[in-house]
Short mmCIF file of C-alpha atoms in Angstrom, two decimals:
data_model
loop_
_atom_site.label_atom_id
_atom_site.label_comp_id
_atom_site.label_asym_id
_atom_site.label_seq_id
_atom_site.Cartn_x
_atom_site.Cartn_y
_atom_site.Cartn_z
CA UNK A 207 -0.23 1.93 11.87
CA UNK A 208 -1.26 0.81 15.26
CA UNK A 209 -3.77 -2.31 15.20
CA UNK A 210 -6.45 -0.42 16.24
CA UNK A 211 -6.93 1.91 13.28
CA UNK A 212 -5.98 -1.20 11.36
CA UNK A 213 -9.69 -3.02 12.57
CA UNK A 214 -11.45 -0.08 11.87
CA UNK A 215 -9.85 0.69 8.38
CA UNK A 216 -11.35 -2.79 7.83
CA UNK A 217 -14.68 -2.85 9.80
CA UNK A 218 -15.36 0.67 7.42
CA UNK A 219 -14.50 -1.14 4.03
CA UNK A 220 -14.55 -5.28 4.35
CA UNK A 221 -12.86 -6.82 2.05
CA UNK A 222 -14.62 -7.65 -1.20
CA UNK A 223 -12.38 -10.79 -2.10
CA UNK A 224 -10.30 -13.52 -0.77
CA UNK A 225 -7.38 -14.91 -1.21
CA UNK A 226 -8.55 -18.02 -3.05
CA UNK A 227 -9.61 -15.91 -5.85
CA UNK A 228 -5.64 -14.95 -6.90
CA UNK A 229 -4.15 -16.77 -9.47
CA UNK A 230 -0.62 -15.95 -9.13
CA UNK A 231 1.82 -17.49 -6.91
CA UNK A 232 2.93 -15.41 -3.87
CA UNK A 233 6.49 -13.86 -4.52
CA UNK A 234 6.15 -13.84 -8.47
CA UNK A 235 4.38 -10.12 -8.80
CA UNK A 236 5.19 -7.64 -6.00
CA UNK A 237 2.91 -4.30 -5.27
CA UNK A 238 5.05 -1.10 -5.90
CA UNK A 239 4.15 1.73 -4.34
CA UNK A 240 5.30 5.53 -5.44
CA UNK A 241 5.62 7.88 -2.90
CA UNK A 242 5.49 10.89 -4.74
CA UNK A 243 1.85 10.16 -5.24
CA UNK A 244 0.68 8.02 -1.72
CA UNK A 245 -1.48 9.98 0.97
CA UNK A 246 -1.62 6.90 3.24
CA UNK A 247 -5.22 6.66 3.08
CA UNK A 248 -4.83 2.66 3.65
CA UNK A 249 -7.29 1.68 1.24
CA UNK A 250 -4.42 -0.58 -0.22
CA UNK A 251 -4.63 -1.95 3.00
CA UNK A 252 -8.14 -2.48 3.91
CA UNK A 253 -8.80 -4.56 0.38
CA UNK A 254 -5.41 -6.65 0.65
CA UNK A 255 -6.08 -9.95 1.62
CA UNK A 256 -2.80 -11.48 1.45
CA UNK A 257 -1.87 -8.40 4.64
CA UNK A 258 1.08 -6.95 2.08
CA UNK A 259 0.56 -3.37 2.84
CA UNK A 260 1.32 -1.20 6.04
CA UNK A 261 1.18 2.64 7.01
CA UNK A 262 3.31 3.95 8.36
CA UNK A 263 5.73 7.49 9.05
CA UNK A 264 7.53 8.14 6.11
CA UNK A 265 11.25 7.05 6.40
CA UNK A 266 13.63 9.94 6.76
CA UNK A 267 15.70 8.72 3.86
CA UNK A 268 12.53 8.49 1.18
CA UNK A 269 11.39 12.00 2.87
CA UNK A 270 14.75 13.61 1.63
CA UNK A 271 14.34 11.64 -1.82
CA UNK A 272 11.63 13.30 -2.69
CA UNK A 273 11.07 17.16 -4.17
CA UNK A 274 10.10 20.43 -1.83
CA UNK A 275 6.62 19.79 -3.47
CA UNK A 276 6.12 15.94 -2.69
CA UNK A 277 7.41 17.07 1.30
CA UNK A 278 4.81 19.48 1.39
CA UNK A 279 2.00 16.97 0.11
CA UNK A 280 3.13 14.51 2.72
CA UNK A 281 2.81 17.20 5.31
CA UNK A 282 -0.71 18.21 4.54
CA UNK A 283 -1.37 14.52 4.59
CA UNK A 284 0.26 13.62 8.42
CA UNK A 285 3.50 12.02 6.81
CA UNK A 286 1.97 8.44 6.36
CA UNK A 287 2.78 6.46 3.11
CA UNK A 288 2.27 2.87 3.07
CA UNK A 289 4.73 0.24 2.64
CA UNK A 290 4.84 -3.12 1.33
CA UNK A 291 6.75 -5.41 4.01
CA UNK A 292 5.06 -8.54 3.02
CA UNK A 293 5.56 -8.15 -0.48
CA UNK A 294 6.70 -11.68 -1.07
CA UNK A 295 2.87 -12.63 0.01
CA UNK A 296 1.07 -10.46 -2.92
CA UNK A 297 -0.58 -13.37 -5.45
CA UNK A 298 -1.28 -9.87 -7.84
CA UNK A 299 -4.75 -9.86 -7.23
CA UNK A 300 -4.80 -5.84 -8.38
CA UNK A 301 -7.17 -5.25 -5.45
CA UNK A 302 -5.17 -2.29 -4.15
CA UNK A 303 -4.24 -0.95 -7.45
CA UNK A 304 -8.25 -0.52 -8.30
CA UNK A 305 -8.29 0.26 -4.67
CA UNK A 306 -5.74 3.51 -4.51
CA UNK A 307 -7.58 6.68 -5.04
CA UNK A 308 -4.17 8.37 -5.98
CA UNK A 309 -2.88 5.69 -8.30
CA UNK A 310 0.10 5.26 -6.52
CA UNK A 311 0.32 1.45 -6.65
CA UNK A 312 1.55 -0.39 -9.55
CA UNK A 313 1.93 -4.06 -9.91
CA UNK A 314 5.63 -5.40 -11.27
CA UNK A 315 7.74 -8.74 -11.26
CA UNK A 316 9.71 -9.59 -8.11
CA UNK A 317 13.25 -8.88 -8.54
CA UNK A 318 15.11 -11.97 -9.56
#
């Protein structure tokens, strides 16, 4: 998402919380986002305040993951998913779970 459409994601919707507010250490609980069920509407993005969250094309190797009926979703709604490259930054605030009209954001432990 170009950095444009970024400031006025956030100029529509500022963000109701800061980062203070989290509890959680950054790294411990990562955002997980299921494409089957993300529009890229970038609410997720717009209410983050630790900048996790991106979106973005979908990748041509999670497009071919998913079913003829999650491509055809994605292609009513322009092929943009977000993505989580700063997931190692989320403190689990659960602002862009409560944020996600589609429910398509669940919080999880990192990875060891």
């Amino acid at each position: 998402m170009n950095q444009t459409l970024k400031r006025t994601l956030q100029q529509q919707q500022p963000r109701a919380h800061s980062a203070t507010g989290c509890k959680q250490a950054p790294g411990v609980i990562v955002p997980v986002v299921n494409l089957k069920r993300c529009e890229g509407k970038g609410d997720c993005l717009v209410v983050c305040p630790e900048d996790v969250f991106e979106i973005r094309r979908i990748d041509d190797a999670d497009y071919q993951s998913l079913g003829m009926l999650n491509k055809f979703k994605l292609r009513v709604h322009g092929m943009h998913v977000a993505y989580t490259p700063n997931a190692d930054a989320c403190r689990a605030c659960g602002l862009c779970v409560t944020a996600c009209p589609e429910h398509a954001i669940t919080l999880a432990r990192a990875a060891a």
